[in-house]
Short mmCIF file of C-alpha atoms and ligand atoms in Angstrom, two decimals:
data_model
loop_
_atom_site.label_atom_id
_atom_site.label_comp_id
_atom_site.label_asym_id
_atom_site.label_seq_id
_atom_site.Cartn_x
_atom_site.Cartn_y
_atom_site.Cartn_z
CA UNK U 1 120.56 98.48 82.89
CA UNK U 2 118.64 101.68 82.16
CA UNK U 3 114.98 100.97 81.49
CA UNK U 4 112.32 103.35 80.21
CA UNK U 5 109.15 102.49 82.12
CA UNK U 6 105.99 103.56 80.26
CA UNK U 7 102.50 103.70 81.68
CA UNK U 8 100.11 104.55 78.84
CA UNK U 9 96.65 105.47 80.12
CA UNK U 10 93.56 106.46 78.16
CA UNK U 11 94.56 110.13 77.98
CA UNK U 12 98.05 110.16 79.48
CA UNK U 13 101.53 108.69 79.22
CA UNK U 14 103.62 108.52 82.39
CA UNK U 15 107.28 107.63 82.10
CA UNK U 16 110.37 107.06 84.22
CA UNK U 17 113.94 106.11 83.40
CA UNK U 18 115.13 103.66 86.04
CA UNK U 19 118.69 102.51 86.59
CA UNK U 20 118.33 98.93 87.81
CA UNK U 21 121.83 98.92 89.30
CA UNK U 22 121.38 101.96 91.56
CA UNK U 23 117.58 101.37 91.65
CA UNK U 24 117.12 105.11 91.15
CA UNK U 25 114.84 107.11 88.89
CA UNK U 26 117.00 109.32 86.64
CA UNK U 27 114.17 111.07 84.86
CA UNK U 28 110.39 111.04 85.05
CA UNK U 29 107.39 112.85 83.67
CA UNK U 30 103.84 112.87 82.43
CA UNK U 31 102.09 113.78 79.20
CA UNK U 32 98.42 114.39 79.94
CA UNK U 33 95.25 115.54 78.21
CA UNK U 34 96.04 113.53 75.06
CA UNK U 35 93.37 114.26 72.48
CA UNK U 36 92.37 117.55 74.12
CA UNK U 37 95.10 120.07 74.92
CA UNK U 38 98.33 118.14 75.43
CA UNK U 39 100.45 119.08 78.42
CA UNK U 40 103.88 117.74 79.31
CA UNK U 41 105.70 117.99 82.62
CA UNK U 42 109.03 116.22 83.03
CA UNK U 43 112.37 116.38 84.79
CA UNK U 44 115.80 114.92 84.17
CA UNK U 45 119.49 115.51 84.88
CA UNK U 46 119.64 118.49 82.47
CA UNK U 47 116.51 120.27 83.72
CA UNK U 48 112.72 120.45 83.63
CA UNK U 49 109.98 121.11 81.09
CA UNK U 50 106.36 122.13 81.63
CA UNK U 51 104.26 123.31 78.65
CA UNK U 52 101.18 122.72 76.50
CA UNK U 53 101.55 121.26 73.02
CA UNK U 54 99.48 119.84 70.21
CA UNK U 55 98.91 116.19 71.14
CA UNK U 56 95.99 114.60 69.31
CA UNK U 57 97.08 110.96 69.87
CA UNK U 58 99.44 108.75 71.92
CA UNK U 59 101.94 108.91 69.04
CA UNK U 60 102.65 112.63 69.66
CA UNK U 61 102.91 111.91 73.41
CA UNK U 62 105.52 109.15 72.97
CA UNK U 63 107.35 111.36 70.43
CA UNK U 64 107.50 114.12 73.05
CA UNK U 65 108.94 111.68 75.61
CA UNK U 66 111.55 110.60 73.04
CA UNK U 67 112.42 114.24 72.30
CA UNK U 68 112.77 115.07 75.99
CA UNK U 69 114.99 112.05 76.64
CA UNK U 70 117.15 113.17 73.70
CA UNK U 71 117.48 116.66 75.18
CA UNK U 72 118.37 115.11 78.54
CA UNK U 73 121.14 113.10 76.78
CA UNK U 74 119.60 109.87 78.12
CA UNK U 75 118.33 108.32 74.93
CA UNK U 76 121.47 106.37 74.03
CA UNK U 77 121.78 104.88 77.49
CA UNK U 78 118.30 103.32 77.51
CA UNK U 79 118.48 99.60 76.74
CA UNK U 80 114.89 98.40 77.11
CA UNK U 81 111.29 99.52 77.65
CA UNK U 82 108.94 98.14 80.31
CA UNK U 83 105.19 98.74 79.97
CA UNK U 84 102.76 98.74 82.85
CA UNK U 85 99.59 96.91 81.80
CA UNK U 86 96.47 96.97 83.99
CA UNK U 87 94.88 93.72 82.81
CA UNK U 88 96.89 90.69 81.74
CA UNK U 89 93.95 88.31 81.22
CA UNK U 90 95.56 84.88 80.78
CA UNK U 91 99.16 85.99 81.42
CA UNK U 92 100.68 84.67 84.62
CA UNK U 93 103.98 86.55 84.36
CA UNK U 94 105.59 89.43 82.45
CA UNK U 95 105.89 88.91 78.70
CA UNK U 96 108.18 90.16 75.96
CA UNK U 97 106.11 92.43 73.72
CA UNK U 98 105.27 90.87 70.35
CA UNK U 99 102.44 91.55 67.91
CA UNK U 100 100.67 88.52 69.43
CA UNK U 101 100.86 90.07 72.93
CA UNK U 102 99.60 93.42 71.62
CA UNK U 103 96.71 91.70 69.79
CA UNK U 104 95.80 89.75 72.94
CA UNK U 105 95.80 92.93 75.06
CA UNK U 106 93.43 94.54 72.50
CA UNK U 107 91.25 91.42 72.52
CA UNK U 108 90.51 91.82 76.24
CA UNK U 109 89.44 95.47 75.89
CA UNK U 110 86.08 94.63 77.49
CA UNK U 111 87.93 93.73 80.74
CA UNK U 112 89.42 97.24 81.10
CA UNK U 113 87.90 99.42 78.38
CA UNK U 114 89.87 102.59 79.16
CA UNK U 115 93.25 100.97 79.70
CA UNK U 116 93.81 98.02 77.35
CA UNK U 117 93.50 99.89 74.00
CA UNK U 118 95.79 102.63 75.38
CA UNK U 119 98.39 100.06 76.47
CA UNK U 120 98.31 98.38 73.03
CA UNK U 121 98.61 101.70 71.21
CA UNK U 122 101.40 102.79 73.58
CA UNK U 123 103.35 99.62 72.76
CA UNK U 124 102.93 100.17 69.02
CA UNK U 125 104.08 103.79 69.36
CA UNK U 126 107.08 102.73 71.47
CA UNK U 127 108.02 100.13 68.81
CA UNK U 128 107.85 102.85 66.18
CA UNK U 129 109.85 105.47 68.07
CA UNK U 130 112.33 103.07 69.72
CA UNK U 131 112.56 100.28 67.09
CA UNK U 132 115.83 98.83 68.39
CA UNK U 133 114.80 98.44 72.04
CA UNK U 134 113.36 95.21 73.45
CA UNK U 135 110.03 95.74 75.21
CA UNK U 136 108.41 93.89 78.07
CA UNK U 137 104.80 94.05 79.34
CA UNK U 138 104.30 93.80 83.11
CA UNK U 139 100.74 93.04 84.17
CA UNK U 140 98.94 94.22 87.33
CA UNK U 141 96.98 90.97 87.39
CA UNK U 142 99.83 88.47 86.87
CA UNK U 143 100.89 88.06 90.51
CA UNK U 144 97.35 87.05 91.46
CA UNK U 145 97.14 84.18 88.96
CA UNK U 146 98.24 81.74 91.69
CA UNK U 147 94.90 82.16 93.47
CA UNK U 148 93.06 78.85 93.76
CA UNK U 149 89.71 78.39 92.01
CA UNK U 150 87.75 78.68 95.26
CA UNK U 151 89.23 82.17 95.71
CA UNK U 152 88.82 83.47 92.16
CA UNK U 153 85.30 82.22 91.40
CA UNK U 154 82.20 84.33 92.01
CA UNK U 155 78.93 82.78 93.09
CA UNK U 156 77.22 83.35 89.74
CA UNK U 157 76.36 80.76 87.05
CA UNK U 158 79.55 78.86 86.20
CA UNK U 159 78.94 79.32 82.46
CA UNK U 160 80.00 82.98 82.77
CA UNK U 161 83.41 81.82 83.95
CA UNK U 162 83.65 79.22 81.20
CA UNK U 163 82.31 81.38 78.37
CA UNK U 164 83.41 84.86 79.36
CA UNK U 165 86.27 84.33 81.84
CA UNK U 166 84.36 86.26 84.50
CA UNK U 167 86.35 85.64 87.69
CA UNK U 168 88.40 87.51 90.25
CA UNK U 169 91.67 88.70 88.66
CA UNK U 170 93.02 91.13 91.27
CA UNK U 171 95.08 94.24 90.55
CA UNK U 172 98.05 96.16 92.03
CA UNK U 173 99.93 92.86 91.61
CA UNK U 174 103.21 94.64 90.92
CA UNK U 175 102.94 96.47 94.22
CA UNK U 176 101.84 93.41 96.24
CA UNK U 177 104.71 91.45 94.69
CA UNK U 178 107.28 94.19 95.32
CA UNK U 179 106.38 94.70 98.99
CA UNK U 180 106.23 90.93 99.53
CA UNK U 181 109.89 90.74 98.42
CA UNK U 182 110.90 93.75 100.52
CA UNK U 183 109.04 92.54 103.63
CA UNK U 184 110.72 89.13 103.40
CA UNK U 185 114.15 90.80 103.18
CA UNK U 186 113.33 92.98 106.21
CA UNK U 187 112.03 89.99 108.20
CA UNK U 188 115.05 87.92 107.16
CA UNK U 189 112.76 85.17 105.85
CA UNK U 190 112.57 83.29 102.56
CA UNK U 191 109.45 84.22 100.54
CA UNK U 192 108.57 80.54 100.12
CA UNK U 193 108.30 80.26 103.90
CA UNK U 194 106.46 83.52 104.55
CA UNK U 195 102.76 84.31 104.96
CA UNK U 196 101.72 87.96 104.73
CA UNK U 197 98.75 90.24 104.40
CA UNK U 198 99.74 93.14 102.13
CA UNK U 199 97.53 96.25 102.16
CA UNK U 200 98.15 98.60 99.23
CA UNK U 201 96.23 101.75 100.15
CA UNK U 202 96.29 104.60 97.63
CA UNK U 203 93.63 106.23 95.48
CA UNK U 204 92.84 102.65 94.55
CA UNK U 205 93.23 100.14 97.37
CA UNK U 206 93.46 96.37 97.69
CA UNK U 207 94.80 93.82 100.12
CA UNK U 208 96.20 90.39 99.41
CA UNK U 209 96.86 87.20 101.33
CA UNK U 210 100.35 85.93 100.46
CA UNK U 211 100.89 82.22 101.10
CA UNK U 212 104.56 81.20 100.98
CA UNK U 213 105.40 84.14 98.72
CA UNK U 214 102.47 83.58 96.33
CA UNK U 215 99.11 85.28 96.15
CA UNK U 216 96.36 83.11 97.67
CA UNK U 217 93.57 85.71 97.66
CA UNK U 218 93.02 89.39 96.99
CA UNK U 219 90.21 91.90 97.38
CA UNK U 220 90.03 93.43 93.90
CA UNK U 221 88.09 91.29 91.50
CA UNK U 222 86.94 91.12 87.90
CA UNK U 223 87.66 94.86 87.85
CA UNK U 224 89.49 97.24 90.22
CA UNK U 225 86.11 98.29 91.62
CA UNK U 226 85.76 95.29 93.91
CA UNK U 227 86.87 95.01 97.54
CA UNK U 228 87.91 97.91 99.73
CA UNK U 229 86.42 101.37 99.91
CA UNK U 230 88.69 103.63 97.82
CA UNK U 231 89.12 107.32 97.00
CA UNK U 232 86.11 107.57 94.70
CA UNK U 233 85.26 103.87 94.17
CA UNK U 234 82.66 102.12 96.29
CA UNK U 235 84.44 98.78 96.63
CA UNK U 236 82.16 95.76 97.17
CA UNK U 237 78.50 96.60 97.58
CA UNK U 238 75.31 94.59 97.51
CA UNK U 239 74.59 94.46 93.74
CA UNK U 240 70.89 94.88 94.50
CA UNK U 241 71.64 98.49 95.51
CA UNK U 242 72.22 99.20 91.81
CA UNK U 243 68.84 97.71 90.86
CA UNK U 244 67.17 99.79 93.57
CA UNK U 245 68.79 103.09 92.56
CA UNK U 246 68.15 102.39 88.89
CA UNK U 247 64.47 101.73 89.50
CA UNK U 248 63.94 104.62 91.90
CA UNK U 249 66.07 107.32 90.23
CA UNK U 250 66.14 106.11 86.61
CA UNK U 251 69.93 105.74 86.54
CA UNK U 252 71.08 103.90 83.41
CA UNK U 253 74.23 101.71 83.25
CA UNK U 254 76.56 104.62 82.46
CA UNK U 255 75.16 106.72 85.31
CA UNK U 256 75.52 103.83 87.76
CA UNK U 257 79.06 103.22 86.50
CA UNK U 258 79.89 106.87 87.22
CA UNK U 259 78.32 106.69 90.65
CA UNK U 260 80.27 103.65 91.85
CA UNK U 261 83.57 104.61 90.20
CA UNK U 262 83.74 108.39 90.54
CA UNK U 263 81.26 109.55 93.18
CA UNK U 264 81.55 106.94 95.90
CA UNK U 265 84.26 105.79 98.33
CA UNK U 266 85.85 108.36 100.63
CA UNK U 267 84.49 111.18 98.47
CA UNK U 268 80.92 109.91 98.49
CA UNK U 269 80.88 109.09 102.20
CA UNK U 270 82.46 112.36 103.33
CA UNK U 271 80.86 114.67 100.77
CA UNK U 272 84.17 116.50 101.05
CA UNK U 273 87.17 114.87 99.39
CA UNK U 274 88.75 111.66 98.15
CA UNK U 275 92.10 112.68 99.58
CA UNK U 276 93.09 111.11 102.90
CA UNK U 277 95.24 114.10 103.88
CA UNK U 278 92.30 116.49 103.50
CA UNK U 279 89.99 114.10 105.33
CA UNK U 280 92.39 113.51 108.23
CA UNK U 281 92.77 117.26 108.74
CA UNK U 282 89.02 117.86 108.49
CA UNK U 283 88.26 114.95 110.86
CA UNK U 284 90.64 116.37 113.46
CA UNK U 285 88.74 119.68 113.20
CA UNK U 286 85.43 117.92 113.87
CA UNK U 287 84.08 117.44 110.34
CA UNK U 288 81.57 114.61 110.76
CA UNK U 289 81.57 113.53 107.08
CA UNK U 290 85.35 113.10 107.17
CA UNK U 291 85.10 111.13 110.42
CA UNK U 292 82.45 108.82 108.95
CA UNK U 293 84.54 108.25 105.80
CA UNK U 294 87.74 107.37 107.67
CA UNK U 295 85.99 105.21 110.26
CA UNK U 296 84.16 103.23 107.55
CA UNK U 297 87.25 102.93 105.32
CA UNK U 298 89.28 101.50 108.22
CA UNK U 299 86.59 99.14 109.52
CA UNK U 300 85.87 97.70 106.05
CA UNK U 301 89.60 97.22 105.49
CA UNK U 302 89.94 95.30 108.78
CA UNK U 303 86.89 93.23 107.86
CA UNK U 304 88.40 92.31 104.47
CA UNK U 305 91.74 91.51 106.10
CA UNK U 306 89.93 89.16 108.48
CA UNK U 307 88.26 87.53 105.47
CA UNK U 308 91.29 86.93 103.25
CA UNK U 309 93.34 85.84 106.27
CA UNK U 310 91.38 82.58 105.99
CA UNK U 311 93.60 81.74 103.00
CA UNK U 312 96.62 81.51 105.34
CA UNK U 313 97.75 79.15 108.10
CA UNK U 314 99.28 82.10 110.01
CA UNK U 315 100.21 85.74 109.39
CA UNK U 316 103.94 86.52 109.71
CA UNK U 317 103.33 90.21 109.06
CA UNK U 318 100.69 92.71 108.06
CA UNK U 319 102.29 95.10 105.56
CA UNK U 320 100.99 98.62 104.87
CA UNK U 321 101.98 100.35 101.61
CA UNK U 322 100.76 102.93 99.05
CA UNK U 323 100.23 106.65 99.67
CA UNK U 324 97.84 106.08 102.60
CA UNK U 325 99.51 102.93 103.93
CA UNK U 326 102.95 104.56 103.96
CA UNK U 327 101.87 107.93 105.35
CA UNK U 328 98.67 107.84 107.35
CA UNK U 329 99.39 107.00 110.98
CA UNK U 330 95.68 107.56 111.68
CA UNK U 331 94.53 104.90 109.19
CA UNK U 332 97.13 102.35 110.35
CA UNK U 333 96.18 102.91 114.00
CA UNK U 334 92.44 102.68 113.35
CA UNK U 335 92.79 99.56 111.20
CA UNK U 336 94.89 97.82 113.83
CA UNK U 337 92.40 98.74 116.57
CA UNK U 338 89.76 97.05 114.42
CA UNK U 339 91.99 93.95 114.20
CA UNK U 340 92.24 93.44 117.97
CA UNK U 341 90.75 89.94 117.65
CA UNK U 342 93.89 88.89 115.76
CA UNK U 343 96.03 90.30 118.57
CA UNK U 344 97.37 93.38 116.78
CA UNK U 345 98.59 96.24 118.99
CA UNK U 346 100.03 99.44 117.59
CA UNK U 347 103.12 101.10 119.06
CA UNK U 348 102.15 104.77 118.81
CA UNK U 349 105.69 106.12 118.71
CA UNK U 350 106.81 103.67 116.01
CA UNK U 351 103.62 104.35 114.06
CA UNK U 352 104.04 108.15 114.21
CA UNK U 353 107.43 107.69 112.53
CA UNK U 354 106.00 105.22 109.99
CA UNK U 355 108.41 102.57 111.31
CA UNK U 356 111.39 104.59 110.04
CA UNK U 357 113.32 104.26 113.29
CA UNK U 358 112.14 100.77 114.23
CA UNK U 359 113.12 98.66 111.22
CA UNK U 360 109.73 99.26 109.51
CA UNK U 361 107.85 97.70 112.46
CA UNK U 362 104.89 99.61 113.93
CA UNK U 363 103.45 96.94 116.25
CA UNK U 364 104.35 96.52 119.91
CA UNK U 365 107.05 93.97 120.71
CA UNK U 366 105.56 90.61 121.58
CA UNK U 367 102.41 91.20 119.48
CA UNK U 368 101.72 90.16 115.85
CA UNK U 369 104.01 92.06 113.46
CA UNK U 370 102.69 95.00 111.47
CA UNK U 371 105.01 96.99 109.27
CA UNK U 372 105.27 99.81 106.72
CA UNK U 373 107.07 99.12 103.45
CA UNK U 374 107.31 101.69 100.64
CA UNK U 375 106.17 100.33 97.30
CA UNK U 376 108.05 100.90 94.03
CA UNK U 377 106.11 99.51 91.10
CA UNK U 378 108.32 101.25 88.54
CA UNK U 379 111.43 99.58 89.94
CA UNK U 380 109.83 96.14 89.74
CA UNK U 381 108.75 96.80 86.14
CA UNK U 382 112.33 97.83 85.34
CA UNK U 383 113.75 94.72 87.04
CA UNK U 384 111.33 92.41 85.20
CA UNK U 385 112.21 94.15 81.95
CA UNK U 386 115.92 93.68 82.60
CA UNK U 387 115.37 90.01 83.36
CA UNK U 388 113.40 89.39 80.17
CA UNK U 389 114.84 91.82 77.60
P1 LIG S 401 97.72 106.22 93.58
O1 LIG S 401 96.84 105.07 93.91
O2 LIG S 401 97.08 107.22 92.66
O3 LIG S 401 99.14 105.84 93.20
P2 LIG S 401 98.92 107.07 96.08
O4 LIG S 401 99.48 105.72 96.39
O5 LIG S 401 99.87 108.17 95.79
O6 LIG S 401 97.83 107.03 94.96
O7 LIG S 401 98.02 107.49 97.34
C1 LIG S 401 97.26 108.65 97.34
C2 LIG S 401 96.59 108.76 98.70
O8 LIG S 401 97.60 108.82 99.72
C3 LIG S 401 95.73 110.00 98.86
O9 LIG S 401 94.51 109.68 99.51
C4 LIG S 401 96.58 110.86 99.76
O10 LIG S 401 95.81 111.73 100.53
C5 LIG S 401 97.23 109.81 100.63
N1 LIG S 401 98.38 110.38 101.36
C6 LIG S 401 99.56 110.80 100.87
N2 LIG S 401 100.32 111.34 101.85
C7 LIG S 401 99.58 111.27 102.99
C8 LIG S 401 99.79 111.66 104.36
N3 LIG S 401 100.91 112.25 104.73
N4 LIG S 401 98.80 111.41 105.25
C9 LIG S 401 97.65 110.81 104.87
N5 LIG S 401 97.40 110.43 103.62
C10 LIG S 401 98.34 110.64 102.68
#
């Protein structure tokens, strides 16, 4: 089946046409700056486009995607649409899009204020421009709904869980789920008999403990700010730091929000960049800020891995994925050095080649298994859509 995968953000619409049989992307692109000065960049079998256009709302963006797919002669071959949704609230699996699903997504706007209204609007636009196609919503939180209560509760008054559903939800579920499936295939094990730690390391990062194929714990929480140090996000911090900074510097809620979401993480620590490639280069040239950022990122990741490992009886493999996990031999090496207590030992040659010539494995033979598995969230969205459409 050919599936149009849509990822509607607050000011952008990303799309890909995935063939579930060949598992390949036939066309992909991005409409950005919705509401300001629309810009579209896309490619397909018949060529590329890259231009500015008038795009006041998501409707014009989805119309532009439809027009491009028509020009690429793909439109008639598309049989369903799969939507990436950041927050699924109560949903424990992917859902066919109905007005009830759209209304529910809007109703949890407070959980992800930038994303949920955009997802709902994107679904309505897609229904308007592609009225005959079935649509499926795939949620970043759904895979984590198997976490037990002791893992998803925070140590705050219980009434906030009961009244406001404040709890750990976890994100990147599509990626954790995809690499869990791939890792099991590579290891030749059934998911229901496999225990993993999956580390999705990109601009946003999270790691999960997978117990017999299901999520038992994860580092992201009520929002994607929790857990690991990320590109510009702080990850978990002592909440009292916010009270201190607010009192001393007069930061209000919005200023604090900006600080922890946009000015922290690798960028804030290094004072240089949020990009691991830039930081790795700078660190190798002696830049102290870059060295501090990488060292702290890797140590905190190892510390979190040690923590969520308590959800498992054993670890069959530690799986690295995401832009950093798949590409940074420096991060993988440093993280594994920090995990020496668990017995991990990196094989430098395998690691330098990202496991490409060693069946994905980057650990030394005879030591606990660590591996690199490329994620493909769009493919999983397309496969879920095929299964449910
Ligand atoms: P997103 O979370 O936005 O999907 P990605 O998964 O693409 O992000 O990851 C982006 C991160 O991956 C950036 O920090 C980037 O520097 C890093 N990255 C990509 N390639 C490399 C590489 N060869 N070496 C080190 N880091 C890399």
